[in-house]
Coordinates of C-alpha atoms and ligand atoms in Angstrom, one line a residue:
Chain A
X1 CA 72.1 -47.7 -15.3
X2 CA 69.7 -50.0 -13.9
X3 CA 68.8 -49.8 -9.9
X4 CA 71.2 -52.7 -9.0
X5 CA 68.3 -54.2 -7.1
X6 CA 67.2 -57.9 -7.3
X7 CA 64.2 -59.5 -5.9
X8 CA 65.1 -63.0 -5.2
X9 CA 62.4 -65.8 -4.7
X10 CA 63.0 -69.2 -2.9
X11 CA 60.7 -72.2 -2.5
X12 CA 62.6 -75.1 -3.0
X13 CA 61.7 -77.1 0.2
X14 CA 59.7 -75.9 3.2
X15 CA 60.7 -72.2 3.3
X16 CA 58.9 -69.5 1.5
X17 CA 61.4 -66.6 1.1
X18 CA 61.9 -63.5 -1.0
X19 CA 64.5 -60.9 -0.4
X20 CA 65.7 -57.8 -2.1
X21 CA 69.5 -57.0 -2.4
X22 CA 71.5 -54.3 -4.0
X23 CA 74.4 -54.7 -6.3
X24 CA 74.4 -58.5 -5.6
X25 CA 75.9 -58.2 -2.2
X26 CA 73.9 -55.7 0.3
X27 CA 70.9 -57.3 1.8
X28 CA 68.1 -54.9 2.1
X29 CA 65.5 -57.5 3.3
X30 CA 65.5 -61.0 3.7
X31 CA 62.1 -62.5 4.7
X32 CA 62.1 -66.6 5.3
X33 CA 59.2 -68.0 6.6
X34 CA 59.9 -71.6 7.9
X35 CA 57.4 -74.6 7.8
X36 CA 59.3 -76.5 10.1
X37 CA 56.5 -76.6 12.8
X38 CA 54.0 -77.5 10.4
X39 CA 55.9 -80.6 9.1
X40 CA 57.3 -81.8 12.5
X41 CA 54.3 -84.1 13.2
X42 CA 54.6 -85.9 10.1
X43 CA 58.4 -86.9 10.6
X44 CA 59.7 -84.9 7.5
X45 CA 58.6 -82.5 5.0
X46 CA 55.4 -83.5 3.2
X47 CA 55.6 -82.2 -0.2
X48 CA 51.9 -81.5 -1.0
X49 CA 51.4 -79.8 2.4
X50 CA 54.7 -77.6 1.7
X51 CA 53.3 -76.7 -1.7
X52 CA 49.8 -75.6 0.0
X53 CA 51.6 -73.5 2.2
X54 CA 53.8 -71.8 -0.5
X55 CA 50.9 -70.6 -2.4
X56 CA 49.3 -69.0 0.6
X57 CA 52.5 -67.4 1.8
X58 CA 54.4 -66.5 -1.2
X59 CA 52.8 -63.1 -2.0
X60 CA 52.7 -61.8 1.7
X61 CA 56.2 -62.8 1.8
X62 CA 57.4 -61.0 -1.4
X63 CA 55.2 -58.1 -0.4
X64 CA 57.0 -57.6 3.0
X65 CA 60.5 -58.1 1.3
X66 CA 59.8 -55.2 -0.9
X67 CA 58.0 -53.2 1.9
X68 CA 61.1 -53.9 4.3
X69 CA 63.6 -53.0 1.8
X70 CA 61.5 -49.8 1.2
X71 CA 61.3 -50.2 -2.5
X72 CA 58.3 -51.1 -4.8
X73 CA 58.3 -53.7 -7.8
X74 CA 59.2 -50.9 -10.1
X75 CA 62.5 -50.3 -8.8
X76 CA 63.8 -53.7 -9.2
X77 CA 66.1 -54.4 -12.1
X78 CA 66.3 -58.2 -11.9
X79 CA 63.8 -61.0 -10.6
X80 CA 65.8 -64.2 -9.7
X81 CA 64.0 -67.6 -8.8
X82 CA 65.4 -70.8 -7.6
X83 CA 64.1 -73.3 -10.2
X84 CA 65.8 -76.4 -8.9
X85 CA 67.0 -78.7 -7.3
X86 CA 64.1 -79.3 -4.9
X87 CA 60.6 -80.4 -4.4
X88 CA 59.1 -79.6 -7.9
X89 CA 55.5 -78.8 -6.5
X90 CA 57.2 -76.4 -4.3
X91 CA 59.4 -74.9 -6.7
X92 CA 56.6 -74.4 -9.1
X93 CA 54.9 -72.0 -7.0
X94 CA 58.0 -69.8 -6.9
X95 CA 58.8 -70.1 -10.4
X96 CA 54.9 -69.3 -11.5
X97 CA 55.0 -66.4 -9.2
X98 CA 58.5 -65.1 -10.5
X99 CA 57.3 -65.6 -14.2
X100 CA 53.9 -63.7 -13.8
X101 CA 55.7 -60.8 -12.1
X102 CA 58.6 -60.6 -14.8
X103 CA 56.1 -60.9 -17.5
X104 CA 53.7 -58.2 -16.2
X105 CA 56.5 -55.6 -15.5
X106 CA 58.9 -56.8 -18.3
X107 CA 61.6 -56.9 -15.4
X108 CA 64.5 -59.5 -16.7
X109 CA 64.0 -63.0 -15.0
X110 CA 66.8 -65.3 -14.1
X111 CA 66.4 -68.9 -12.9
X112 CA 68.8 -69.8 -10.4
X113 CA 70.2 -73.2 -9.2
X114 CA 69.7 -73.6 -5.5
X115 CA 73.1 -74.9 -4.9
X116 CA 74.8 -72.1 -6.8
X117 CA 72.6 -69.9 -4.5
X118 CA 74.4 -71.4 -1.3
X119 CA 77.9 -70.3 -2.6
X120 CA 76.8 -66.8 -3.3
X121 CA 75.7 -66.4 0.4
X122 CA 79.4 -65.9 1.0
X123 CA 79.0 -62.5 -0.8
X124 CA 76.2 -61.4 1.6
X125 CA 78.3 -61.2 4.9
X126 CA 80.0 -58.1 4.5
X127 CA 83.4 -59.9 3.9
X128 CA 85.2 -58.9 0.8
X129 CA 84.9 -61.8 -1.8
X130 CA 87.1 -61.6 -4.9
X131 CA 86.9 -63.8 -7.9
X132 CA 88.5 -66.0 -9.1
X133 CA 88.0 -68.5 -6.0
X134 CA 87.6 -72.3 -5.8
X135 CA 84.3 -73.4 -3.8
X136 CA 83.5 -77.0 -2.3
X137 CA 80.0 -77.6 -1.6
X138 CA 79.5 -80.4 0.6
X139 CA 76.1 -81.6 1.6
X140 CA 74.0 -84.9 2.3
X141 CA 73.3 -84.6 -1.5
X142 CA 76.4 -82.9 -2.9
X143 CA 80.2 -82.9 -3.2
X144 CA 80.9 -80.5 -5.8
X145 CA 84.3 -78.7 -6.4
X146 CA 83.9 -75.6 -8.4
X147 CA 85.8 -72.8 -10.1
X148 CA 84.3 -69.1 -10.2
X149 CA 86.5 -67.5 -12.6
X150 CA 84.2 -64.5 -12.2
X151 CA 81.0 -64.0 -10.5
X152 CA 78.2 -65.2 -12.5
X153 CA 79.8 -68.1 -14.0
X154 CA 81.3 -71.3 -12.7
X155 CA 83.2 -74.5 -14.1
X156 CA 82.7 -77.8 -12.6
X157 CA 86.2 -79.1 -11.6
X158 CA 85.0 -82.2 -9.8
X159 CA 82.2 -84.0 -8.2
X160 CA 81.3 -87.2 -6.3
X161 CA 81.1 -90.3 -8.6
X162 CA 79.1 -92.2 -5.9
X163 CA 78.2 -91.0 -2.6
X164 CA 78.2 -87.4 -1.3
X165 CA 80.3 -86.8 1.8
X166 CA 77.1 -86.1 3.9
X167 CA 75.5 -89.2 2.8
X168 CA 78.5 -91.3 4.1
X169 CA 78.4 -89.3 7.3
X170 CA 74.6 -90.1 7.7
X171 CA 74.8 -93.8 6.9
X172 CA 77.9 -94.6 9.2
X173 CA 75.8 -92.5 11.9
X174 CA 72.6 -94.4 11.4
X175 CA 74.5 -97.7 11.9
X176 CA 76.1 -96.5 15.1
X177 CA 72.3 -95.5 16.0
X178 CA 72.9 -91.8 16.0
X179 CA 70.0 -89.5 14.8
X180 CA 69.9 -87.6 11.5
X181 CA 71.7 -85.6 10.3
X182 CA 75.0 -87.7 11.0
X183 CA 77.6 -85.2 10.5
X184 CA 77.3 -83.1 13.5
X185 CA 76.7 -86.5 15.7
X186 CA 79.8 -88.1 14.3
X187 CA 81.9 -84.8 14.9
X188 CA 80.8 -84.9 18.5
X189 CA 81.7 -88.5 18.9
X190 CA 85.0 -87.8 17.5
X191 CA 86.0 -85.3 20.2
X192 CA 88.8 -86.8 22.2
X193 CA 89.3 -89.5 19.6
X194 CA 92.6 -90.6 17.9
X195 CA 92.0 -89.7 14.1
X196 CA 95.2 -91.8 13.4
X197 CA 93.8 -94.9 15.3
X198 CA 92.2 -96.6 12.4
X199 CA 93.3 -96.1 8.9
X200 CA 90.4 -95.7 6.2
X201 CA 90.8 -95.8 2.6
X202 CA 90.8 -92.4 0.5
X203 CA 89.3 -92.6 -2.9
X204 CA 90.6 -91.2 -6.1
X205 CA 93.6 -89.4 -4.6
X206 CA 95.7 -89.6 -7.7
X207 CA 96.9 -86.2 -8.9
X208 CA 94.8 -84.1 -11.7
X209 CA 91.5 -85.7 -10.7
X210 CA 89.1 -83.5 -8.7
X211 CA 86.4 -86.3 -8.5
X212 CA 85.7 -88.0 -5.3
X213 CA 84.4 -91.4 -4.1
X214 CA 83.1 -92.0 -0.6
X215 CA 81.4 -95.6 -1.0
X216 CA 84.5 -97.3 -0.6
X217 CA 85.3 -95.5 2.7
X218 CA 81.7 -95.9 3.7
X219 CA 81.9 -99.7 3.2
X220 CA 85.3 -100.0 4.9
X221 CA 83.8 -98.1 8.0
X222 CA 80.7 -100.4 8.1
X223 CA 82.7 -103.6 7.6
X224 CA 85.0 -102.5 10.5
X225 CA 82.0 -102.3 12.7
X226 CA 80.7 -105.5 11.5
X227 CA 84.0 -107.5 11.9
X228 CA 84.4 -106.1 15.4
X229 CA 80.8 -107.1 16.2
X230 CA 81.3 -110.6 14.9
X231 CA 84.6 -111.0 16.7
X232 CA 82.9 -109.9 20.1
X233 CA 85.3 -106.8 20.4
X234 CA 84.3 -103.5 21.6
X235 CA 85.1 -100.5 19.3
X236 CA 86.4 -97.6 20.9
X237 CA 83.9 -95.1 19.5
X238 CA 85.8 -91.7 19.7
X239 CA 88.7 -93.3 17.8
X240 CA 86.5 -94.8 15.3
X241 CA 84.5 -91.5 14.7
X242 CA 87.6 -89.5 14.5
X243 CA 89.3 -91.9 11.9
X244 CA 86.0 -92.0 9.7
X245 CA 85.7 -88.2 10.0
X246 CA 89.6 -87.5 9.4
X247 CA 89.5 -89.7 6.1
X248 CA 86.7 -87.6 4.7
X249 CA 88.1 -84.3 5.6
X250 CA 91.6 -85.2 4.3
X251 CA 90.4 -86.2 1.0
X252 CA 88.2 -83.1 0.5
X253 CA 90.7 -80.7 2.2
X254 CA 93.6 -82.1 -0.2
X255 CA 91.5 -81.9 -3.5
X256 CA 90.3 -78.2 -2.6
X257 CA 93.9 -77.2 -2.1
X258 CA 95.1 -78.9 -5.2
X259 CA 92.5 -76.9 -7.1
X260 CA 93.1 -73.8 -5.1
X261 CA 96.7 -74.0 -6.2
X262 CA 96.2 -74.9 -9.6
X263 CA 94.1 -72.0 -10.4
X264 CA 96.1 -69.6 -8.2
X265 CA 93.2 -68.4 -6.2
X266 CA 93.5 -66.2 -3.0
X267 CA 90.4 -67.5 -1.5
X268 CA 88.7 -70.7 -1.1
X269 CA 85.0 -71.1 -0.2
X270 CA 83.1 -73.7 1.5
X271 CA 79.4 -74.3 1.4
X272 CA 76.6 -76.6 2.3
X273 CA 75.6 -78.5 5.6
X274 CA 79.3 -80.2 6.0
X275 CA 80.9 -76.8 5.9
X276 CA 79.6 -76.4 9.4
X277 CA 81.9 -79.2 10.6
X278 CA 84.1 -77.1 13.0
X279 CA 87.1 -79.7 12.8
X280 CA 86.9 -79.5 8.7
X281 CA 86.9 -75.7 8.8
X282 CA 89.7 -75.4 11.2
X283 CA 91.7 -78.1 9.0
X284 CA 91.0 -76.2 5.8
X285 CA 91.9 -72.7 7.5
X286 CA 95.1 -74.0 8.7
X287 CA 95.9 -75.7 5.1
X288 CA 94.8 -72.6 3.2
X289 CA 96.7 -70.3 5.6
X290 CA 100.0 -72.4 5.0
X291 CA 99.5 -71.5 1.2
X292 CA 98.8 -67.8 1.8
X293 CA 95.0 -68.2 1.2
X294 CA 92.1 -67.3 3.1
X295 CA 89.0 -69.3 4.1
X296 CA 85.7 -68.1 3.5
X297 CA 82.2 -69.4 4.9
X298 CA 78.9 -67.8 5.0
X299 CA 77.4 -66.2 8.2
X300 CA 75.3 -68.7 10.1
X301 CA 72.1 -67.3 9.3
X302 CA 72.6 -67.2 5.6
X303 CA 73.7 -71.1 5.7
X304 CA 70.0 -72.1 5.8
X305 CA 67.8 -71.6 2.8
X306 CA 67.1 -68.0 2.0
X307 CA 66.3 -66.1 -1.1
X308 CA 68.9 -63.1 -0.6
X309 CA 71.5 -65.9 -1.7
X310 CA 69.3 -66.8 -4.7
X311 CA 69.1 -62.9 -5.5
X312 CA 72.8 -62.8 -5.5
X313 CA 73.4 -65.6 -7.6
X314 CA 70.9 -64.3 -10.0
X315 CA 72.3 -60.9 -10.1
X316 CA 75.6 -62.0 -11.3
X317 CA 74.2 -64.3 -13.7
X318 CA 72.4 -61.4 -15.2
X319 CA 75.3 -59.2 -15.4
X320 CA 77.1 -62.1 -17.2
X321 CA 74.0 -62.3 -19.7
X322 CA 71.9 -64.9 -18.9
X323 CA 68.3 -64.7 -19.1
X324 CA 65.2 -66.9 -18.6
X325 CA 62.0 -67.2 -20.6
X326 CA 58.6 -67.4 -19.6
X327 CA 58.6 -71.0 -20.3
X328 CA 61.1 -71.7 -17.5
X329 CA 60.1 -74.8 -15.6
X330 CA 61.0 -76.0 -12.2
X331 CA 63.7 -79.0 -12.4
X332 CA 63.6 -81.3 -9.4
X333 CA 66.8 -82.8 -10.0
X334 CA 68.7 -79.9 -11.4
X335 CA 72.4 -80.4 -11.2
X336 CA 75.1 -77.9 -11.3
X337 CA 76.3 -77.1 -14.7
X338 CA 72.8 -77.8 -16.4
X339 CA 70.9 -74.8 -17.7
Chain B
X1 CA 37.7 -53.6 -19.9
X2 CA 40.3 -56.4 -20.6
X3 CA 39.4 -59.7 -18.7
X4 CA 41.7 -62.6 -18.6
X5 CA 40.6 -66.3 -18.0
X6 CA 43.0 -69.1 -17.1
X7 CA 42.5 -72.6 -16.4
X8 CA 45.1 -75.0 -15.6
X9 CA 43.2 -77.5 -13.8
X10 CA 43.7 -80.5 -16.0
X11 CA 46.0 -81.7 -18.6
X12 CA 43.8 -79.4 -21.2
X13 CA 43.4 -75.8 -20.3
X14 CA 44.8 -72.6 -21.1
X15 CA 44.0 -69.1 -21.3
X16 CA 41.2 -66.8 -23.0
X17 CA 40.9 -62.6 -23.5
X18 CA 37.8 -60.8 -23.5
X19 CA 37.0 -57.3 -24.2
X20 CA 34.1 -56.8 -22.2
X21 CA 31.8 -59.6 -23.2
X22 CA 33.3 -59.8 -26.4
X23 CA 36.0 -62.5 -26.9
X24 CA 39.2 -61.6 -28.1
X25 CA 40.9 -64.8 -28.5
X26 CA 41.5 -68.2 -26.5
X27 CA 44.2 -70.9 -26.5
X28 CA 43.5 -74.4 -25.4
X29 CA 45.8 -77.2 -25.6
X30 CA 45.3 -80.9 -24.7
X31 CA 48.8 -82.0 -24.6
X32 CA 51.3 -83.5 -21.9
X33 CA 53.6 -80.4 -21.6
X34 CA 53.3 -79.0 -18.1
X35 CA 51.2 -75.8 -17.5
X36 CA 54.3 -74.3 -16.2
X37 CA 55.9 -74.3 -19.8
X38 CA 52.8 -73.4 -21.6
X39 CA 50.6 -71.0 -19.9
X40 CA 52.7 -67.7 -20.1
X41 CA 53.7 -68.4 -23.8
X42 CA 50.1 -69.0 -24.7
X43 CA 49.1 -65.8 -23.0
X44 CA 51.9 -63.8 -24.5
X45 CA 50.9 -65.1 -28.2
X46 CA 47.2 -64.3 -27.3
X47 CA 48.0 -60.6 -26.1
X48 CA 50.5 -60.3 -29.3
X49 CA 47.8 -61.6 -31.6
X50 CA 45.3 -59.2 -30.0
X51 CA 47.5 -56.2 -30.3
X52 CA 47.0 -55.9 -26.6
X53 CA 49.6 -55.2 -23.9
X54 CA 49.7 -57.0 -20.7
X55 CA 49.4 -53.7 -18.8
X56 CA 46.2 -53.0 -20.6
X57 CA 44.4 -56.2 -18.6
X58 CA 41.8 -55.0 -16.0
X59 CA 41.0 -58.0 -14.3
X60 CA 42.3 -61.7 -13.9
X61 CA 39.7 -64.5 -13.6
X62 CA 41.1 -68.2 -12.5
X63 CA 40.1 -71.6 -12.1
X64 CA 40.7 -72.5 -8.2
X65 CA 39.8 -76.0 -8.5
X66 CA 39.0 -78.9 -7.9
X67 CA 41.5 -80.4 -10.1
X68 CA 45.5 -81.5 -10.1
X69 CA 46.8 -79.6 -7.2
X70 CA 50.0 -79.0 -9.1
X71 CA 48.2 -77.7 -12.0
X72 CA 45.9 -75.4 -10.0
X73 CA 48.8 -73.7 -8.1
X74 CA 50.4 -73.1 -11.2
X75 CA 47.4 -71.2 -12.6
X76 CA 46.7 -69.5 -9.1
X77 CA 50.3 -68.5 -8.7
X78 CA 50.2 -66.8 -12.2
X79 CA 47.1 -65.1 -11.5
X80 CA 48.4 -63.7 -8.2
X81 CA 51.7 -62.5 -9.8
X82 CA 49.6 -61.1 -12.5
X83 CA 47.2 -59.2 -10.1
X84 CA 50.1 -58.1 -7.7
X85 CA 52.4 -56.5 -10.5
X86 CA 49.5 -54.9 -12.7
X87 CA 47.5 -53.9 -9.5
X88 CA 44.5 -55.4 -11.0
X89 CA 41.9 -57.5 -9.1
X90 CA 41.6 -61.3 -9.4
X91 CA 38.5 -63.5 -9.0
X92 CA 38.6 -67.3 -8.6
X93 CA 36.2 -69.6 -10.0
X94 CA 35.6 -73.5 -9.3
X95 CA 36.0 -75.6 -12.0
X96 CA 32.4 -76.9 -11.1
X97 CA 31.1 -73.5 -11.4
X98 CA 32.6 -72.9 -14.7
X99 CA 30.8 -75.9 -16.1
X100 CA 27.4 -74.6 -14.7
X101 CA 28.1 -71.2 -16.6
X102 CA 29.5 -73.0 -20.0
X103 CA 26.0 -75.2 -20.1
X104 CA 23.8 -72.8 -18.6
X105 CA 21.6 -72.9 -21.7
X106 CA 20.7 -76.5 -21.1
X107 CA 17.1 -76.9 -20.4
X108 CA 17.5 -79.3 -17.5
X109 CA 20.3 -80.2 -14.9
X110 CA 23.8 -80.0 -15.7
X111 CA 25.8 -82.3 -13.5
X112 CA 29.6 -81.3 -13.3
X113 CA 32.1 -84.1 -12.7
X114 CA 35.5 -83.6 -11.9
X115 CA 37.5 -86.9 -12.0
X116 CA 39.1 -87.5 -8.5
X117 CA 40.2 -91.2 -9.8
X118 CA 39.2 -94.7 -8.3
X119 CA 35.6 -94.0 -9.4
X120 CA 35.1 -90.9 -7.2
X121 CA 34.4 -87.3 -8.4
X122 CA 33.9 -83.9 -7.2
X123 CA 30.7 -82.7 -8.3
X124 CA 27.8 -80.2 -8.2
X125 CA 24.6 -80.0 -10.2
X126 CA 23.3 -76.6 -11.7
X127 CA 20.1 -75.4 -13.4
X128 CA 20.2 -72.4 -15.7
X129 CA 23.6 -71.8 -14.5
X130 CA 22.9 -71.6 -10.8
X131 CA 23.8 -74.1 -8.4
X132 CA 21.3 -76.5 -7.0
X133 CA 23.6 -78.3 -4.5
X134 CA 26.9 -77.9 -2.5
X135 CA 30.1 -78.8 -4.4
X136 CA 30.9 -82.3 -2.9
X137 CA 33.5 -85.2 -3.1
X138 CA 31.5 -88.6 -3.7
X139 CA 31.6 -92.0 -5.4
X140 CA 30.5 -91.8 -9.0
X141 CA 27.5 -94.0 -7.6
X142 CA 26.4 -91.8 -5.0
X143 CA 26.2 -89.1 -7.8
X144 CA 24.1 -91.3 -10.0
X145 CA 21.9 -92.3 -7.2
X146 CA 21.4 -88.6 -6.3
X147 CA 20.3 -88.1 -10.2
X148 CA 17.9 -90.9 -9.8
X149 CA 16.1 -89.4 -6.9
X150 CA 16.5 -85.8 -7.0
X151 CA 16.6 -85.2 -10.8
X152 CA 14.8 -87.9 -12.5
X153 CA 11.9 -85.8 -14.1
X154 CA 14.6 -83.4 -15.8
X155 CA 16.7 -83.9 -18.7
X156 CA 20.3 -84.5 -17.6
X157 CA 23.6 -83.4 -19.0
X158 CA 26.8 -84.8 -17.6
X159 CA 29.9 -82.4 -18.3
X160 CA 33.7 -82.3 -17.2
X161 CA 36.6 -84.6 -17.5
X162 CA 34.5 -86.9 -15.1
X163 CA 31.8 -87.4 -17.7
X164 CA 34.6 -88.3 -20.2
X165 CA 36.4 -90.6 -18.0
X166 CA 33.2 -92.4 -16.8
X167 CA 31.1 -91.9 -20.2
X168 CA 30.0 -95.6 -19.9
X169 CA 28.3 -95.2 -16.7
X170 CA 26.8 -91.6 -17.0
X171 CA 25.8 -92.0 -20.7
X172 CA 24.1 -88.4 -21.0
X173 CA 27.4 -86.5 -21.4
X174 CA 28.4 -84.2 -24.3
X175 CA 30.9 -85.1 -26.6
X176 CA 34.4 -85.1 -25.0
X177 CA 35.7 -82.1 -27.2
X178 CA 32.7 -79.9 -25.9
X179 CA 33.0 -81.1 -22.5
X180 CA 36.2 -79.2 -21.7
X181 CA 36.0 -76.1 -19.5
X182 CA 36.9 -73.4 -21.7
X183 CA 39.1 -70.5 -20.5
X184 CA 36.6 -68.2 -21.9
X185 CA 34.0 -69.5 -19.6
X186 CA 36.2 -68.8 -16.8
X187 CA 36.7 -65.2 -18.2
X188 CA 33.2 -64.6 -18.7
X189 CA 32.0 -65.9 -15.1
X190 CA 34.6 -64.1 -13.4
X191 CA 33.7 -60.9 -15.3
X192 CA 30.1 -61.1 -14.3
X193 CA 31.2 -61.8 -10.8
X194 CA 33.4 -58.8 -10.7
X195 CA 30.7 -56.7 -12.1
X196 CA 28.6 -58.1 -9.3
X197 CA 30.9 -56.6 -6.7
X198 CA 33.2 -59.7 -6.0
X199 CA 36.9 -59.5 -6.2
X200 CA 40.0 -61.0 -4.9
X201 CA 43.5 -60.1 -4.9
X202 CA 47.1 -61.5 -4.6
X203 CA 47.0 -62.5 -0.9
X204 CA 43.5 -63.8 -0.6
X205 CA 43.1 -65.7 -3.4
X206 CA 44.0 -69.3 -3.0
X207 CA 43.3 -72.9 -4.4
X208 CA 40.0 -74.8 -3.8
X209 CA 41.3 -78.2 -3.3
X210 CA 38.2 -79.6 -1.8
X211 CA 40.4 -82.5 -0.1
X212 CA 42.9 -82.6 2.5
X213 CA 46.3 -84.1 1.9
X214 CA 47.0 -87.7 2.4
X215 CA 49.2 -87.0 5.2
X216 CA 46.8 -84.8 7.0
X217 CA 44.0 -87.7 6.5
X218 CA 46.1 -90.6 7.8
X219 CA 47.4 -88.4 10.7
X220 CA 43.8 -87.7 11.7
X221 CA 42.9 -91.2 11.4
X222 CA 45.7 -92.0 13.7
X223 CA 44.7 -89.3 16.2
Ligands
LIG1 ZN1 69.5 -75.2 0.5

């Protein structure tokens, strides 16, 4: 029997992170060093600067994670590292560090998809999570509907064929002159608005299809604003925002429920930035409740990038038999389902 | 005493293993595959062929730069990881110092040139393996002017990927294949430094970029 301890390493964007978790669920330490302040003056993450900070911070952060957990490298059973998607220069620092540690100690190494990591953040909040479950990952870059038959494995049921849901929020928000990210701004604007005021198209709602499409909706929303402008009509913004947001939430929830029923799961999981949308969460909770299902989402502090979630995903992947060799490389545009 | 040398500063590079001063083995590749994919597999083969366990390593010497930023970080992160996990010291060596050491027996001035693109180089001059100026980033023309004024009475040897890239302008360079920095030179120089009492570790060892990032330079220009 191994110790059940996993060392997780995460450097996919501008956070240098390491964590030690036990049995895939119990967080012993979770160190996250954010570079937000460093990049602020440049108006966004500068990849080369991020990489330079990662290499300096990586080992102090790993050392702190082990120390805070009260363990040494010798106690670790698995090393898990995020190898994509993300900034390739940043990812490479974590990947090279993890591989060297694994090579020197003989501890098995597992490369983890960062997006999969976000799903496993649900296992770290002390709530009871049981597979099988259906998970919807919605962010500015992703709209993926997954089935997790047992931890460590997943099956992609559907994904967006064009824009991600968060992308649609961002684009419409930009046209309205709202700051980035657009989701929270639209949600705020939609408060007090009538979601039935304007009907926007829902893409791909036919049965037995779990793929998404948001480009038609986005175009319709932008056209609506344009036409009003040309006619000199004033748009009631709360109604517009509420109707637009509702069109997205409606499609996401319908597909999620359809998948959850088909696969007879007891729990559905939301992850990704759009999962923070309160209107969306409430609607999913209500719909899940009607079907005797429970809605799960990660605790707030584990919604942002961290290494504990990478360790969790990596641990279950390891139990399922996956291993990475010492030629593991960073993959900037790694998709779910690619190994 | 087993010493590992690592160079990932350019497309070429690899690893070498010494037993004391004696070379056990060396792996140098000049291919497009990333160092991320080939460094540890090369090290694994070297150790296996040499009949040595990774746990027998006593010292890690690594090129810290100048060179490809991403390449350097792969080598340095690997050296840090080995140093941390094996609890052995690490020593950093610059690319330029590596060349100075590699051509220390040349009876004149060795000018190490690392290509920085657009007719610019990172460079440093050496005699008998010792530096005779500070490492710098300059135009190739500035280096050639320096050679004319400061080293005109000495035989000159240009080394490094800069000497290959700008072969027409610098003329007195060694053939391209010989001009590559050898990981064994990195291992040897690191070992000498270690014997002289110099050492670093997974926390203190970091790349030597010799240049700020473009974003930092632009930001300072505006400020
Ligand atoms: Zn993330």
